[in-house]
Short mmCIF file of C-alpha atoms and ligand atoms in Angstrom, two decimals:
data_model
loop_
_atom_site.label_atom_id
_atom_site.label_comp_id
_atom_site.label_asym_id
_atom_site.label_seq_id
_atom_site.Cartn_x
_atom_site.Cartn_y
_atom_site.Cartn_z
CA UNK S 1 -26.75 83.06 -104.09
CA UNK S 2 -27.41 86.79 -104.49
CA UNK S 3 -30.62 87.67 -106.28
CA UNK S 4 -32.08 84.17 -106.36
CA UNK S 5 -35.67 83.62 -105.23
CA UNK S 6 -36.12 82.34 -101.67
CA UNK S 7 -37.44 78.95 -102.82
CA UNK S 8 -34.09 78.14 -104.38
CA UNK S 9 -32.11 78.57 -101.20
CA UNK S 10 -34.29 76.71 -98.73
CA UNK S 11 -31.74 73.94 -98.36
CA UNK S 12 -28.24 73.70 -99.65
CA UNK S 13 -26.84 70.34 -98.66
CA UNK S 14 -23.28 70.04 -97.42
CA UNK S 15 -21.43 66.80 -96.68
CA UNK S 16 -22.77 63.25 -96.93
CA UNK S 17 -24.64 63.61 -93.69
CA UNK S 18 -25.51 67.14 -94.79
CA UNK S 19 -28.16 68.26 -92.30
CA UNK S 20 -30.90 66.44 -90.53
CA UNK S 21 -33.46 68.88 -91.86
CA UNK S 22 -35.18 66.11 -93.76
CA UNK S 23 -38.30 68.28 -94.14
CA UNK S 24 -36.29 70.51 -96.44
CA UNK S 25 -35.55 67.64 -98.85
CA UNK S 26 -38.63 68.20 -101.00
CA UNK S 27 -42.22 69.42 -101.02
CA UNK S 28 -43.24 65.85 -100.23
CA UNK S 29 -41.01 65.59 -97.14
CA UNK S 30 -42.23 69.01 -96.07
CA UNK S 31 -45.86 67.85 -96.13
CA UNK S 32 -45.62 64.24 -94.95
CA UNK S 33 -47.36 63.66 -91.60
CA UNK S 34 -45.36 62.39 -88.64
CA UNK S 35 -41.84 63.08 -87.45
CA UNK S 36 -38.81 62.57 -89.69
CA UNK S 37 -36.38 61.94 -86.84
CA UNK S 38 -34.01 59.08 -87.58
CA UNK S 39 -34.79 55.73 -85.95
CA UNK S 40 -31.99 54.10 -83.91
CA UNK S 41 -28.82 53.15 -85.77
CA UNK S 42 -27.10 49.80 -85.62
CA UNK S 43 -24.69 49.58 -82.67
CA UNK S 44 -22.66 46.37 -82.68
CA UNK S 45 -22.82 43.21 -84.77
CA UNK S 46 -26.04 41.41 -85.58
CA UNK S 47 -27.51 38.58 -87.65
CA UNK S 48 -30.49 38.34 -89.99
CA UNK S 49 -31.84 36.04 -92.67
CA UNK S 50 -32.01 38.87 -95.18
CA UNK S 51 -30.09 42.16 -94.92
CA UNK S 52 -31.14 45.00 -97.22
CA UNK S 53 -29.02 48.00 -98.16
CA UNK S 54 -31.21 51.09 -98.56
CA UNK S 55 -34.69 51.85 -97.24
CA UNK S 56 -36.18 53.28 -100.40
CA UNK S 57 -39.14 51.58 -102.01
CA UNK S 58 -37.03 48.77 -103.50
CA UNK S 59 -35.68 47.81 -100.09
CA UNK S 60 -38.96 48.31 -98.25
CA UNK S 61 -41.20 46.50 -100.78
CA UNK S 62 -38.75 43.58 -100.68
CA UNK S 63 -38.99 43.48 -96.89
CA UNK S 64 -42.78 43.81 -97.03
CA UNK S 65 -43.31 40.87 -99.39
CA UNK S 66 -40.67 38.71 -97.68
CA UNK S 67 -42.46 39.22 -94.40
CA UNK S 68 -45.78 38.40 -96.03
CA UNK S 69 -44.36 35.18 -97.50
CA UNK S 70 -42.65 34.12 -94.28
CA UNK S 71 -43.36 36.18 -91.15
CA UNK S 72 -40.63 34.26 -89.34
CA UNK S 73 -37.81 35.65 -91.50
CA UNK S 74 -35.42 38.00 -89.71
CA UNK S 75 -35.06 41.04 -91.97
CA UNK S 76 -32.76 44.01 -91.31
CA UNK S 77 -32.67 47.16 -93.44
CA UNK S 78 -29.65 49.47 -93.22
CA UNK S 79 -30.33 53.02 -94.36
CA UNK S 80 -27.68 55.73 -94.44
CA UNK S 81 -30.20 58.52 -93.74
CA UNK S 82 -33.91 57.86 -93.06
CA UNK S 83 -36.45 55.63 -94.80
CA UNK S 84 -37.65 57.40 -97.95
CA UNK S 85 -34.68 59.76 -98.04
CA UNK S 86 -33.71 58.99 -101.66
CA UNK S 87 -35.62 59.10 -104.93
CA UNK S 88 -38.50 57.14 -103.41
CA UNK S 89 -39.53 60.04 -101.17
CA UNK S 90 -38.94 62.90 -103.57
CA UNK S 91 -39.97 61.86 -107.08
CA UNK S 92 -42.66 63.24 -109.37
CA UNK S 93 -45.30 60.92 -107.94
CA UNK S 94 -46.26 59.30 -111.24
CA UNK S 95 -46.90 55.64 -110.39
CA UNK S 96 -47.02 54.38 -113.96
CA UNK S 97 -46.81 51.20 -116.03
CA UNK S 98 -43.85 52.64 -117.93
CA UNK S 99 -40.74 50.49 -118.16
CA UNK S 100 -37.40 51.91 -119.32
CA UNK S 101 -36.98 49.33 -122.13
CA UNK S 102 -39.53 49.47 -124.96
CA UNK S 103 -41.65 46.51 -126.03
CA UNK S 104 -39.60 46.05 -129.21
CA UNK S 105 -36.36 46.14 -127.23
CA UNK S 106 -37.63 43.51 -124.77
CA UNK S 107 -38.85 41.49 -127.75
CA UNK S 108 -35.32 41.55 -129.20
CA UNK S 109 -33.88 40.62 -125.79
CA UNK S 110 -36.28 37.87 -124.75
CA UNK S 111 -39.02 37.34 -127.32
CA UNK S 112 -42.48 38.72 -127.99
CA UNK S 113 -44.40 36.89 -125.25
CA UNK S 114 -41.89 37.90 -122.58
CA UNK S 115 -42.08 41.52 -123.68
CA UNK S 116 -45.86 41.48 -123.44
CA UNK S 117 -45.74 39.72 -120.06
CA UNK S 118 -43.39 42.43 -118.74
CA UNK S 119 -45.72 45.23 -119.78
CA UNK S 120 -48.81 43.43 -118.42
CA UNK S 121 -46.97 42.91 -115.12
CA UNK S 122 -46.25 46.64 -114.97
CA UNK S 123 -49.93 47.46 -115.52
CA UNK S 124 -50.89 45.07 -112.74
CA UNK S 125 -48.28 46.67 -110.48
CA UNK S 126 -50.00 50.07 -110.61
CA UNK S 127 -53.12 48.38 -109.18
CA UNK S 128 -51.08 46.35 -106.69
CA UNK S 129 -49.62 49.56 -105.22
CA UNK S 130 -53.14 50.99 -104.95
CA UNK S 131 -54.48 47.84 -103.29
CA UNK S 132 -51.70 47.69 -100.71
CA UNK S 133 -52.25 51.32 -99.78
CA UNK S 134 -55.86 50.40 -99.01
CA UNK S 135 -55.06 47.15 -97.18
CA UNK S 136 -52.33 48.79 -95.10
CA UNK S 137 -54.13 52.07 -94.65
CA UNK S 138 -51.38 54.19 -96.24
CA UNK S 139 -52.96 57.49 -97.23
CA UNK S 140 -50.70 58.54 -100.10
CA UNK S 141 -53.36 60.39 -102.12
CA UNK S 142 -53.40 57.57 -104.71
CA UNK S 143 -55.54 58.69 -107.67
CA UNK S 144 -55.59 56.46 -110.74
CA UNK S 145 -56.32 59.11 -113.36
CA UNK S 146 -53.97 57.68 -115.99
CA UNK S 147 -51.30 59.70 -117.72
CA UNK S 148 -51.45 62.05 -120.69
CA UNK S 149 -48.43 62.69 -122.90
CA UNK S 150 -49.12 65.82 -124.92
CA UNK S 151 -47.84 66.15 -128.49
CA UNK S 152 -46.95 69.82 -128.93
CA UNK S 153 -45.15 69.80 -132.28
CA UNK S 154 -45.52 67.76 -135.49
CA UNK S 155 -42.42 65.79 -134.46
CA UNK S 156 -43.98 64.97 -131.09
CA UNK S 157 -47.23 63.99 -132.79
CA UNK S 158 -45.31 61.55 -134.96
CA UNK S 159 -43.76 60.02 -131.84
CA UNK S 160 -47.24 59.77 -130.28
CA UNK S 161 -48.46 57.81 -133.32
CA UNK S 162 -45.37 55.60 -133.26
CA UNK S 163 -45.91 54.84 -129.59
CA UNK S 164 -49.52 53.80 -130.12
CA UNK S 165 -48.59 51.80 -133.24
CA UNK S 166 -45.99 49.87 -131.26
CA UNK S 167 -48.52 49.10 -128.52
CA UNK S 168 -50.99 47.79 -131.14
CA UNK S 169 -48.30 45.56 -132.69
CA UNK S 170 -48.03 43.81 -129.33
CA UNK S 171 -51.76 43.46 -128.82
CA UNK S 172 -52.35 46.41 -126.47
CA UNK S 173 -55.67 47.97 -127.43
CA UNK S 174 -57.60 51.20 -126.84
CA UNK S 175 -58.18 50.25 -123.21
CA UNK S 176 -54.40 50.27 -122.67
CA UNK S 177 -53.31 53.25 -124.73
CA UNK S 178 -54.95 55.56 -127.21
CA UNK S 179 -54.22 58.54 -129.40
CA UNK S 180 -56.23 61.63 -128.47
CA UNK S 181 -57.17 64.43 -130.86
CA UNK S 182 -56.10 67.96 -129.94
CA UNK S 183 -59.58 68.64 -128.60
CA UNK S 184 -59.73 65.45 -126.51
CA UNK S 185 -56.27 66.21 -125.12
CA UNK S 186 -57.24 69.75 -124.18
CA UNK S 187 -60.39 68.44 -122.47
CA UNK S 188 -58.12 66.43 -120.18
CA UNK S 189 -55.49 69.11 -119.57
CA UNK S 190 -55.49 72.62 -121.00
CA UNK S 191 -51.89 72.75 -122.21
CA UNK S 192 -50.71 75.11 -124.96
CA UNK S 193 -49.90 74.21 -128.59
CA UNK S 194 -51.43 70.77 -128.26
CA UNK S 195 -51.80 68.82 -131.51
CA UNK S 196 -52.85 65.55 -129.87
CA UNK S 197 -51.74 63.23 -127.09
CA UNK S 198 -51.22 59.68 -126.00
CA UNK S 199 -53.36 58.63 -123.05
CA UNK S 200 -53.07 55.51 -120.93
CA UNK S 201 -55.23 54.75 -117.87
CA UNK S 202 -52.44 52.68 -116.29
CA UNK S 203 -51.03 55.34 -113.99
CA UNK S 204 -51.77 56.87 -110.60
CA UNK S 205 -50.71 60.16 -109.06
CA UNK S 206 -49.42 59.75 -105.52
CA UNK S 207 -47.67 61.63 -102.72
CA UNK S 208 -44.44 59.60 -102.73
CA UNK S 209 -43.15 60.47 -99.26
CA UNK S 210 -46.49 59.44 -97.76
CA UNK S 211 -46.11 56.07 -99.51
CA UNK S 212 -42.48 55.60 -98.44
CA UNK S 213 -42.94 56.73 -94.85
CA UNK S 214 -46.23 54.84 -94.57
CA UNK S 215 -44.57 51.65 -95.76
CA UNK S 216 -41.76 52.14 -93.23
CA UNK S 217 -44.38 52.37 -90.47
CA UNK S 218 -46.05 49.17 -91.68
CA UNK S 219 -42.69 47.36 -91.57
CA UNK S 220 -41.96 48.61 -88.07
CA UNK S 221 -45.41 47.55 -86.91
CA UNK S 222 -44.40 44.01 -87.96
CA UNK S 223 -41.18 44.17 -85.95
CA UNK S 224 -38.90 44.49 -88.97
CA UNK S 225 -35.88 46.63 -88.16
CA UNK S 226 -34.86 49.65 -90.19
CA UNK S 227 -31.50 50.83 -88.85
CA UNK S 228 -31.33 54.50 -89.86
CA UNK S 229 -28.20 56.67 -90.02
CA UNK S 230 -26.42 53.39 -90.70
CA UNK S 231 -24.20 53.53 -93.77
CA UNK S 232 -23.19 50.32 -95.48
CA UNK S 233 -19.50 50.57 -96.26
CA UNK S 234 -19.07 47.26 -97.98
CA UNK S 235 -21.22 44.43 -99.33
CA UNK S 236 -19.69 40.95 -99.10
CA UNK S 237 -21.24 37.51 -99.56
CA UNK S 238 -22.89 36.70 -96.24
CA UNK S 239 -22.34 40.08 -94.58
CA UNK S 240 -22.63 43.84 -94.65
CA UNK S 241 -19.96 46.02 -93.11
CA UNK S 242 -21.70 49.13 -91.81
CA UNK S 243 -20.84 52.26 -89.86
CA UNK S 244 -22.39 50.64 -86.76
CA UNK S 245 -21.21 47.04 -87.00
CA UNK S 246 -21.45 43.92 -89.16
CA UNK S 247 -24.72 42.35 -90.26
CA UNK S 248 -24.38 38.65 -91.09
CA UNK S 249 -27.11 37.34 -93.40
CA UNK S 250 -27.66 34.50 -95.83
CA UNK S 251 -29.13 36.92 -98.35
CA UNK S 252 -28.05 40.48 -99.03
CA UNK S 253 -30.09 42.86 -101.21
CA UNK S 254 -28.56 45.95 -102.81
CA UNK S 255 -31.35 48.54 -103.15
CA UNK S 256 -29.37 51.74 -103.56
CA UNK S 257 -30.33 52.87 -107.12
CA UNK S 258 -28.73 56.29 -107.93
CA UNK S 259 -26.37 55.99 -104.96
CA UNK S 260 -25.01 52.59 -106.08
CA UNK S 261 -21.75 53.92 -107.63
CA UNK S 262 -20.64 55.05 -104.16
CA UNK S 263 -20.37 51.39 -103.10
CA UNK S 264 -17.02 49.69 -103.64
CA UNK S 265 -17.24 47.25 -106.52
CA UNK S 266 -20.36 48.84 -108.06
CA UNK S 267 -18.85 52.08 -109.38
CA UNK S 268 -19.94 51.44 -112.98
CA UNK S 269 -23.22 49.57 -112.39
CA UNK S 270 -25.50 52.58 -113.06
CA UNK S 271 -24.94 56.27 -113.69
CA UNK S 272 -26.66 58.73 -111.37
CA UNK S 273 -28.46 61.34 -113.47
CA UNK S 274 -30.24 64.14 -111.66
CA UNK S 275 -33.91 64.90 -112.09
CA UNK S 276 -35.10 68.22 -110.65
CA UNK S 277 -38.56 69.28 -109.54
CA UNK S 278 -40.53 72.38 -108.51
CA UNK S 279 -43.87 72.76 -106.72
CA UNK S 280 -46.15 75.76 -107.07
CA UNK S 281 -48.25 77.32 -104.35
CA UNK S 282 -51.85 75.98 -104.29
CA UNK S 283 -53.58 77.36 -107.38
CA UNK S 284 -56.93 79.19 -107.36
CA UNK S 285 -60.05 77.42 -108.67
CA UNK S 286 -60.19 79.78 -111.67
CA UNK S 287 -56.74 78.57 -112.76
CA UNK S 288 -57.74 74.92 -112.31
CA UNK S 289 -60.85 75.58 -114.37
CA UNK S 290 -58.49 76.40 -117.27
CA UNK S 291 -55.92 73.68 -116.65
CA UNK S 292 -58.29 70.82 -115.86
CA UNK S 293 -56.49 67.60 -114.95
CA UNK S 294 -59.61 67.04 -112.84
CA UNK S 295 -59.09 63.30 -112.35
CA UNK S 296 -55.41 63.98 -111.59
CA UNK S 297 -53.84 62.29 -114.64
CA UNK S 298 -50.11 62.81 -114.49
CA UNK S 299 -48.74 64.60 -117.56
CA UNK S 300 -45.71 65.10 -119.77
CA UNK S 301 -45.06 65.94 -123.38
CA UNK S 302 -43.18 63.96 -125.96
CA UNK S 303 -39.96 65.96 -126.03
CA UNK S 304 -36.65 64.10 -125.77
CA UNK S 305 -35.41 65.59 -122.49
CA UNK S 306 -38.19 64.31 -120.24
CA UNK S 307 -40.59 66.60 -118.37
CA UNK S 308 -43.33 65.34 -116.03
CA UNK S 309 -45.93 66.67 -113.64
CA UNK S 310 -48.96 66.08 -111.50
CA UNK S 311 -51.82 68.00 -109.91
CA UNK S 312 -51.41 67.36 -106.20
CA UNK S 313 -54.23 66.51 -103.82
CA UNK S 314 -53.86 69.98 -102.28
CA UNK S 315 -54.19 71.77 -105.63
CA UNK S 316 -50.61 72.54 -106.64
CA UNK S 317 -48.62 71.61 -109.70
CA UNK S 318 -45.53 69.54 -109.10
CA UNK S 319 -43.38 69.65 -112.21
CA UNK S 320 -39.99 68.15 -112.99
CA UNK S 321 -37.50 67.38 -115.70
CA UNK S 322 -33.97 66.35 -116.53
CA UNK S 323 -31.22 68.69 -117.70
CA UNK S 324 -28.99 68.93 -114.63
CA UNK S 325 -25.42 67.84 -115.42
CA UNK S 326 -23.94 64.41 -114.79
CA UNK S 327 -21.01 64.71 -112.36
CA UNK S 328 -17.58 63.26 -113.02
CA UNK S 329 -16.93 59.86 -111.46
CA UNK S 330 -20.69 59.30 -110.94
CA UNK S 331 -20.45 61.55 -107.89
CA UNK S 332 -23.61 62.00 -105.82
CA UNK S 333 -23.83 64.99 -103.46
CA UNK S 334 -26.74 66.70 -101.75
CA UNK S 335 -25.61 69.98 -103.32
CA UNK S 336 -26.24 68.48 -106.80
CA UNK S 337 -29.95 68.27 -105.94
CA UNK S 338 -30.32 72.00 -106.58
CA UNK S 339 -29.41 73.75 -109.82
CA UNK S 340 -30.90 77.26 -109.93
CA UNK S 341 -30.73 77.51 -113.75
CA UNK S 342 -32.65 74.23 -114.12
CA UNK S 343 -35.29 75.37 -111.62
CA UNK S 344 -35.69 78.63 -113.55
CA UNK S 345 -35.96 76.71 -116.83
CA UNK S 346 -38.54 74.33 -115.30
CA UNK S 347 -40.70 77.24 -114.13
CA UNK S 348 -40.48 78.82 -117.59
CA UNK S 349 -41.42 75.53 -119.29
CA UNK S 350 -44.34 75.01 -116.91
CA UNK S 351 -45.69 78.47 -117.71
CA UNK S 352 -45.24 77.82 -121.45
CA UNK S 353 -47.21 74.62 -120.98
CA UNK S 354 -50.00 76.30 -119.01
CA UNK S 355 -49.85 80.06 -119.78
CA UNK S 356 -52.77 80.66 -117.40
CA UNK S 357 -50.22 80.22 -114.59
CA UNK S 358 -48.90 83.73 -115.34
CA UNK S 359 -46.46 84.79 -112.65
CA UNK S 360 -46.99 81.66 -110.56
CA UNK S 361 -45.31 81.35 -107.17
CA UNK S 362 -42.97 78.41 -106.71
CA UNK S 363 -42.73 77.30 -103.07
CA UNK S 364 -40.38 74.31 -103.27
CA UNK S 365 -37.53 73.16 -105.51
CA UNK S 366 -35.51 69.98 -105.14
CA UNK S 367 -34.00 67.06 -106.99
CA UNK S 368 -32.36 63.69 -106.69
CA UNK S 369 -30.45 61.00 -108.56
CA UNK S 370 -32.05 58.35 -110.74
CA UNK S 371 -30.10 55.25 -111.80
CA UNK S 372 -29.51 54.42 -115.45
CA UNK S 373 -28.02 51.09 -116.57
CA UNK S 374 -25.68 51.10 -119.58
CA UNK S 375 -28.29 49.40 -121.78
CA UNK S 376 -31.21 51.40 -120.30
CA UNK S 377 -32.85 48.23 -119.02
CA UNK S 378 -33.87 47.92 -115.39
CA UNK S 379 -33.10 44.59 -113.77
CA UNK S 380 -33.75 42.54 -110.66
CA UNK S 381 -31.96 39.37 -109.70
CA UNK S 382 -30.34 37.09 -107.20
CA UNK S 383 -26.92 35.54 -107.55
CA UNK S 384 -27.52 32.17 -105.93
CA UNK S 385 -23.80 31.48 -105.54
CA UNK S 386 -23.22 34.54 -103.33
CA UNK S 387 -26.72 35.16 -101.96
CA UNK S 388 -26.47 38.77 -103.16
CA UNK S 389 -29.51 40.23 -104.93
CA UNK S 390 -30.25 43.59 -106.46
CA UNK S 391 -32.86 45.67 -108.24
CA UNK S 392 -32.55 48.99 -110.02
CA UNK S 393 -31.69 50.89 -113.18
CA UNK S 394 -35.28 52.11 -113.31
CA UNK S 395 -34.32 55.42 -115.00
CA UNK S 396 -37.31 57.65 -114.05
CA UNK S 397 -39.86 54.83 -113.92
CA UNK S 398 -39.17 53.32 -110.52
CA UNK S 399 -42.15 54.34 -108.46
CA UNK S 400 -44.23 51.32 -109.45
CA UNK S 401 -41.37 49.14 -110.72
CA UNK S 402 -39.88 48.99 -107.21
CA UNK S 403 -43.02 47.14 -106.11
CA UNK S 404 -42.61 44.53 -108.85
CA UNK S 405 -38.93 44.29 -107.88
CA UNK S 406 -39.84 43.72 -104.22
CA UNK S 407 -42.31 40.97 -105.05
CA UNK S 408 -39.81 39.36 -107.41
CA UNK S 409 -36.95 39.42 -104.91
CA UNK S 410 -39.21 37.92 -102.25
CA UNK S 411 -40.11 35.08 -104.62
CA UNK S 412 -36.48 34.53 -105.63
CA UNK S 413 -35.30 34.43 -102.04
CA UNK S 414 -38.07 32.14 -100.81
CA UNK S 415 -37.75 29.91 -103.89
CA UNK S 416 -41.29 30.57 -105.11
CA UNK S 417 -41.14 29.83 -108.85
CA UNK S 418 -43.84 32.34 -109.82
CA UNK S 419 -44.67 33.93 -113.19
CA UNK S 420 -42.97 37.18 -112.21
CA UNK S 421 -39.65 35.39 -111.62
CA UNK S 422 -39.68 34.52 -115.33
CA UNK S 423 -40.08 38.09 -116.61
CA UNK S 424 -37.32 39.22 -118.98
CA UNK S 425 -35.72 41.70 -116.59
CA UNK S 426 -35.05 38.98 -113.99
CA UNK S 427 -31.33 38.19 -113.74
CA UNK S 428 -30.70 40.49 -116.71
CA UNK S 429 -27.08 41.68 -116.61
CA UNK S 430 -26.50 45.17 -117.98
CA UNK S 431 -22.97 45.90 -119.13
CA UNK S 432 -20.79 48.20 -117.00
CA UNK S 433 -20.60 51.88 -117.94
CA UNK S 434 -17.39 53.11 -119.55
CA UNK S 435 -14.55 54.30 -117.31
CA UNK S 436 -14.02 58.05 -116.91
CA UNK S 437 -13.55 60.40 -118.68
CA UNK S 438 -15.53 58.60 -121.40
CA UNK S 439 -18.56 58.25 -119.15
CA UNK S 440 -18.63 61.96 -118.29
CA UNK S 441 -18.21 62.93 -121.93
CA UNK S 442 -20.83 60.48 -123.18
CA UNK S 443 -23.56 61.16 -120.61
CA UNK S 444 -23.23 64.95 -120.76
CA UNK S 445 -23.07 64.86 -124.56
CA UNK S 446 -26.29 62.84 -124.51
CA UNK S 447 -28.02 65.40 -122.29
CA UNK S 448 -26.88 68.18 -124.67
CA UNK S 449 -28.01 66.32 -127.78
CA UNK S 450 -31.49 65.86 -126.31
CA UNK S 451 -31.73 69.56 -125.47
CA UNK S 452 -30.58 70.63 -128.95
CA UNK S 453 -32.94 68.15 -130.59
CA UNK S 454 -35.90 69.57 -128.64
CA UNK S 455 -35.00 73.14 -129.66
CA UNK S 456 -34.57 72.09 -133.30
CA UNK S 457 -37.90 70.25 -133.30
CA UNK S 458 -39.68 73.21 -131.74
CA UNK S 459 -38.22 75.42 -134.52
CA UNK S 460 -38.72 73.17 -137.53
CA UNK S 461 -41.51 70.83 -136.42
CA UNK S 462 -39.57 67.94 -137.95
CA UNK S 463 -38.28 64.93 -135.96
CA UNK S 464 -34.63 65.37 -135.03
CA UNK S 465 -32.45 62.80 -136.76
CA UNK S 466 -29.56 63.40 -134.39
CA UNK S 467 -31.71 62.48 -131.35
CA UNK S 468 -32.93 59.32 -133.07
CA UNK S 469 -29.39 58.33 -134.04
CA UNK S 470 -28.16 59.04 -130.51
CA UNK S 471 -30.93 56.95 -128.95
CA UNK S 472 -30.06 54.04 -131.23
CA UNK S 473 -26.35 54.51 -130.47
CA UNK S 474 -26.84 54.26 -126.70
CA UNK S 475 -29.43 51.49 -127.13
CA UNK S 476 -32.20 53.37 -125.31
C1 FAD K 501 -36.62 63.90 -108.85
C2 FAD K 501 -37.07 62.53 -109.23
C3 FAD K 501 -38.30 62.37 -109.86
C4 FAD K 501 -38.75 61.09 -110.21
N1 FAD K 501 -40.02 60.95 -110.69
C5 FAD K 501 -40.52 59.70 -110.90
C6 FAD K 501 -41.88 59.52 -111.27
O1 FAD K 501 -42.65 60.46 -111.34
N2 FAD K 501 -42.29 58.25 -111.52
C7 FAD K 501 -41.48 57.18 -111.38
O2 FAD K 501 -41.90 56.05 -111.65
N3 FAD K 501 -40.20 57.31 -110.97
C8 FAD K 501 -39.71 58.55 -110.71
N4 FAD K 501 -38.43 58.69 -110.26
C9 FAD K 501 -37.62 57.49 -110.04
C10 FAD K 501 -38.02 56.76 -108.76
O3 FAD K 501 -38.24 57.67 -107.72
C11 FAD K 501 -36.91 55.77 -108.39
O4 FAD K 501 -36.67 54.93 -109.50
C12 FAD K 501 -37.26 54.90 -107.20
O5 FAD K 501 -37.75 55.66 -106.14
C13 FAD K 501 -36.01 54.14 -106.77
O6 FAD K 501 -36.26 53.55 -105.52
P1 FAD K 501 -35.07 52.82 -104.77
O7 FAD K 501 -35.61 52.35 -103.49
O8 FAD K 501 -34.47 51.81 -105.67
O9 FAD K 501 -33.96 53.94 -104.57
P2 FAD K 501 -33.97 55.17 -103.54
O10 FAD K 501 -35.32 55.62 -103.23
O11 FAD K 501 -33.02 56.19 -104.08
O12 FAD K 501 -33.41 54.54 -102.22
C14 FAD K 501 -32.07 54.18 -102.04
C15 FAD K 501 -31.77 54.34 -100.57
O13 FAD K 501 -30.49 53.77 -100.29
C16 FAD K 501 -29.85 54.58 -99.32
N5 FAD K 501 -28.43 54.32 -99.43
C17 FAD K 501 -27.62 54.62 -100.45
N6 FAD K 501 -26.36 54.20 -100.20
C18 FAD K 501 -26.38 53.61 -98.99
C19 FAD K 501 -25.40 52.99 -98.19
N7 FAD K 501 -24.13 52.90 -98.58
N8 FAD K 501 -25.77 52.49 -97.00
C20 FAD K 501 -27.06 52.55 -96.58
N9 FAD K 501 -28.04 53.15 -97.30
C21 FAD K 501 -27.69 53.67 -98.50
C22 FAD K 501 -30.26 55.99 -99.70
O14 FAD K 501 -30.11 56.88 -98.62
C23 FAD K 501 -31.70 55.80 -100.13
O15 FAD K 501 -32.61 56.01 -99.08
C24 FAD K 501 -37.93 59.96 -109.94
C25 FAD K 501 -36.70 60.12 -109.31
C26 FAD K 501 -36.27 61.39 -108.95
C27 FAD K 501 -34.94 61.55 -108.25
#
């Protein structure tokens, strides 16, 4: 596009098998060690005990824990591109204990104790990811610095208080989540217009492609097969029909998150909503002295249309947010990963957040689809009558949740009746999304409402009633 900065045109997609320039997918792919050449595809028919569709973190954690439980299991992963191609390799790198459904919502769904158990399991999962990276020697720059959610308007401060109040109601104390004063918040990260913040230690910053590619290497070292450039065309009980042949298996796991609507029969299971991200050039020490984030807490503020960021191990800011449009028919295309206006808006927001950045150079810009279930509740489960399992609907909180999903699926498949198989998201069935054009109208209206609400709150300082009403309406 004429006049656009170079970083916006580094990669412009194309068809489904767009280009094999996987380095160009994101800053993370650009800086992950090792080659990104696709591993051999499936050629001909084969058999396995468990066949997994998608080699993102859901698919790979499931394979990892299945192998740990029973090294004799034959596990085959079929990946349309390369392991870590999707959201798992290109997210914001915030490995948090966040779960898309709130404590009070889970309480309404399954009761107080189940809600608390779910949130405790998420906290444990952040540590589990860290432990496995040590055990398996995956250097993904894991730094458990917690996360800070800045409150930058009176309305955001009210939401910060509400969030902490809800945590207290369910017995989560200061060691889990606390309200920071403006001064304490600024000590952690020197953002502008800060009135306070919520801080929780249950979060780690990571380099997601290093985690995804590292995990793929671990699986290969245990003789598990990841067929790359192998597209699954159809999921049926007992078999996968792929571009390279049929995989017969007693258990099939669907681990395709934002790409799920492309699979026949799953068109309305989740909606793919795009999250977009930019990375700055490495910042000078003088700038870091102002910004802080010394222990690498990930950060966001409490606006409605989510923003998020991290200080990378090599001294950059990676910063993302929603706002890209939802595409009719839940379409997913590589070209949707890049929206120049959203990148420009993200850069502007980042500079507003940290004015010391001045005319900062952005070196990378990318995006990808997240999966949202109709009731905004992630789920994992196994249909014992068909042998087909799934996990997803993580919204933007999948980086750690995929690990819990993988452990849970392994337990469900091997029949291990563990505590995590009784968590409230297990076998939860979200309703299907509306048919088009209602879906397109509803999702894009929602994105607009959130944007307007943030502008109105920034102007008036008062909580937006329309955003609250909309959230209740969609059950978020
Ligand atoms: C830009 C962005 C930022 C995010 N930031 C964060 C964050 O900071 N923290 C957080 O917790 N979460 C974040 N998320 C969400 C998180 O990354 C995802 O929830 C998580 O990675 C989902 O993992 P997955 O394995 O289920 O899906 P994916 O990683 O998307 O993997 C699905 C895989 O399936 C493959 N596939 C799809 N269809 C087929 C088919 N037909 N045949 C074969 N293979 C197929 C795809 O190629 C892909 O590799 C972000 C997501 C995005 C896009």
